[in-house]
């Protein structure tokens, strides 16, 4: 009934596999170019733990371990962590605006403007430092993105700027597009987000959000609080099974297994105990987690060997026109028109989406419409 905690459960992730822990640390090796002021990127404007008297940089986490842990952890129900590229200013604005608009309508509906929403939204981006090896136009763009990102972080206070790469670097090898860095940038963002969440909060669920997904946040909270979801070892979302693993990732698998089984990355939830387990694997057990391959698949691999309560959430779906090309055939089953029953719709075109929010019969209601997909993402594994 309890989560296993033996290091041997992290199959294929032990020190004997070699390699580092996948983090891009602030070092001369990572940043070979000169004149970098680390205070400009390495945790300058992080959202602090509630109630913490100060936040200082310690290792990968921008938190002080000199303050008793119990004093730094606030209670909430749901934490949404949204990994996002630095230059996705408009998408973050849409995700943020819809989130707070929903709770504004909710508070008005219940007649309590001081209602303390037990839900937290945070964004996680990588560093945007640039290299002199890049063309001048790209260096200038990097600097402009950096400037605007810091302004956004200071204005809203909900952005983590991480000391890790913001984007993946892909190159073609043996007919497959592979990540050439030692990590997937999104994977690192999600793991660091989970580590932050478990350090700062006690919660029921952490939600891996997305800046291209519309979420009915009050509906999600109602599902959590009404007991729709299991509370222990819970792994919730849209299930993908028997997904072939690209050849370069076969060493992540167990034995001769070359297929993966995980919750699709449109959005998924993990209960508190699973989040704590993942945050401990590297921080406490000292076992490096592999971070190649797309993040949703890798998270599924991290959880292999645990007795999970998988929960299929059909109210999460793709925009109805998304999976219409052959390489997305496995996702066609997730295509669906938006309705008042939609909990989340992924790959949304924010500029086309229309949503009416209201409060009827004592309940928050949302009516999304004109749900259109963004253009299909290039298949990184296509020959």
PDB file of C-alpha atoms in Angstrom, residues 21-24 43 46 60-61 79-88 92 122-128 145 149 159-169 183-198 206-211 268 270 278-279 282 289-296 298-299 302:
ATOM      1  CA  UNK A  21      22.345  14.024 -13.655  1.00  0.00           C
ATOM      2  CA  UNK A  22      21.306  15.942 -16.744  1.00  0.00           C
ATOM      3  CA  UNK A  23      21.304  19.405 -15.226  1.00  0.00           C
ATOM      4  CA  UNK A  24      23.049  22.317 -16.907  1.00  0.00           C
ATOM      5  CA  UNK A  43      17.295  32.643  -9.678  1.00  0.00           C
ATOM      6  CA  UNK A  46      11.802  33.361  -8.392  1.00  0.00           C
ATOM      7  CA  UNK A  60      19.510  23.562  -8.130  1.00  0.00           C
ATOM      8  CA  UNK A  61      16.748  24.838  -5.851  1.00  0.00           C
ATOM      9  CA  UNK A  79      -0.205  23.012  -8.108  1.00  0.00           C
ATOM     10  CA  UNK A  80      -0.050  23.596 -11.869  1.00  0.00           C
ATOM     11  CA  UNK A  81       3.489  23.677 -13.244  1.00  0.00           C
ATOM     12  CA  UNK A  82       3.684  24.802 -16.852  1.00  0.00           C
ATOM     13  CA  UNK A  83       6.986  24.230 -18.703  1.00  0.00           C
ATOM     14  CA  UNK A  84       7.235  26.892 -21.380  1.00  0.00           C
ATOM     15  CA  UNK A  85       9.855  28.320 -23.775  1.00  0.00           C
ATOM     16  CA  UNK A  86      11.143  31.737 -22.812  1.00  0.00           C
ATOM     17  CA  UNK A  87       9.698  33.505 -25.850  1.00  0.00           C
ATOM     18  CA  UNK A  88       6.124  32.179 -25.407  1.00  0.00           C
ATOM     19  CA  UNK A  92       1.627  32.458 -21.053  1.00  0.00           C
ATOM     20  CA  UNK A 122       3.651  28.653 -11.992  1.00  0.00           C
ATOM     21  CA  UNK A 123       5.666  28.793 -15.221  1.00  0.00           C
ATOM     22  CA  UNK A 124       9.119  27.252 -15.694  1.00  0.00           C
ATOM     23  CA  UNK A 125      11.513  28.457 -18.390  1.00  0.00           C
ATOM     24  CA  UNK A 126      15.169  27.764 -19.105  1.00  0.00           C
ATOM     25  CA  UNK A 127      17.988  30.267 -19.298  1.00  0.00           C
ATOM     26  CA  UNK A 128      18.267  32.463 -22.370  1.00  0.00           C
ATOM     27  CA  UNK A 145      13.855  37.797 -25.144  1.00  0.00           C
ATOM     28  CA  UNK A 149      11.252  37.694 -19.815  1.00  0.00           C
ATOM     29  CA  UNK A 159       7.923  32.550 -13.445  1.00  0.00           C
ATOM     30  CA  UNK A 160      10.937  30.414 -12.600  1.00  0.00           C
ATOM     31  CA  UNK A 161      14.007  31.086 -14.734  1.00  0.00           C
ATOM     32  CA  UNK A 162      16.018  27.897 -14.434  1.00  0.00           C
ATOM     33  CA  UNK A 163      19.781  27.351 -14.826  1.00  0.00           C
ATOM     34  CA  UNK A 164      19.155  24.802 -17.582  1.00  0.00           C
ATOM     35  CA  UNK A 165      18.637  24.939 -21.323  1.00  0.00           C
ATOM     36  CA  UNK A 166      15.396  26.476 -22.545  1.00  0.00           C
ATOM     37  CA  UNK A 167      15.112  24.458 -25.770  1.00  0.00           C
ATOM     38  CA  UNK A 168      16.303  21.127 -27.108  1.00  0.00           C
ATOM     39  CA  UNK A 169      18.927  20.925 -29.816  1.00  0.00           C
ATOM     40  CA  UNK A 183      18.842  16.212 -21.553  1.00  0.00           C
ATOM     41  CA  UNK A 184      15.427  17.090 -22.866  1.00  0.00           C
ATOM     42  CA  UNK A 185      14.878  20.707 -21.814  1.00  0.00           C
ATOM     43  CA  UNK A 186      11.197  20.143 -21.036  1.00  0.00           C
ATOM     44  CA  UNK A 187      12.029  17.067 -18.952  1.00  0.00           C
ATOM     45  CA  UNK A 188      14.440  19.050 -16.799  1.00  0.00           C
ATOM     46  CA  UNK A 189      11.892  21.840 -16.364  1.00  0.00           C
ATOM     47  CA  UNK A 190       9.225  19.387 -15.194  1.00  0.00           C
ATOM     48  CA  UNK A 191      11.535  17.627 -12.738  1.00  0.00           C
ATOM     49  CA  UNK A 192      12.750  20.908 -11.250  1.00  0.00           C
ATOM     50  CA  UNK A 193       9.138  22.078 -11.017  1.00  0.00           C
ATOM     51  CA  UNK A 194       8.210  18.931  -9.074  1.00  0.00           C
ATOM     52  CA  UNK A 195      11.196  19.415  -6.766  1.00  0.00           C
ATOM     53  CA  UNK A 196      10.153  23.019  -6.100  1.00  0.00           C
ATOM     54  CA  UNK A 197       6.512  22.051  -5.495  1.00  0.00           C
ATOM     55  CA  UNK A 198       7.327  19.333  -2.975  1.00  0.00           C
ATOM     56  CA  UNK A 206       0.710  18.409  -9.068  1.00  0.00           C
ATOM     57  CA  UNK A 207      -0.450  19.070 -12.626  1.00  0.00           C
ATOM     58  CA  UNK A 208       1.949  19.138 -15.531  1.00  0.00           C
ATOM     59  CA  UNK A 209       0.318  21.983 -17.432  1.00  0.00           C
ATOM     60  CA  UNK A 210       0.965  23.357 -20.912  1.00  0.00           C
ATOM     61  CA  UNK A 211       0.931  26.841 -22.398  1.00  0.00           C
ATOM     62  CA  UNK A 268      -1.312  14.848 -16.549  1.00  0.00           C
ATOM     63  CA  UNK A 270       0.391  13.028 -10.092  1.00  0.00           C
ATOM     64  CA  UNK A 278      10.379  11.703  -7.945  1.00  0.00           C
ATOM     65  CA  UNK A 279      11.782  14.684  -6.062  1.00  0.00           C
ATOM     66  CA  UNK A 282      18.067  12.607  -7.233  1.00  0.00           C
ATOM     67  CA  UNK A 289      17.369  10.227 -13.677  1.00  0.00           C
ATOM     68  CA  UNK A 290      17.770   9.838 -17.415  1.00  0.00           C
ATOM     69  CA  UNK A 291      16.292  12.802 -19.279  1.00  0.00           C
ATOM     70  CA  UNK A 292      16.517  11.919 -22.967  1.00  0.00           C
ATOM     71  CA  UNK A 293      13.399  11.510 -25.116  1.00  0.00           C
ATOM     72  CA  UNK A 294      10.193  13.570 -24.769  1.00  0.00           C
ATOM     73  CA  UNK A 295       9.248  14.390 -21.212  1.00  0.00           C
ATOM     74  CA  UNK A 296       5.898  12.582 -20.958  1.00  0.00           C
ATOM     75  CA  UNK A 298      10.432   9.696 -19.746  1.00  0.00           C
ATOM     76  CA  UNK A 299       8.206  10.428 -16.733  1.00  0.00           C
ATOM     77  CA  UNK A 302      10.678   6.994 -14.096  1.00  0.00           C
TER      78      UNK A 302
END
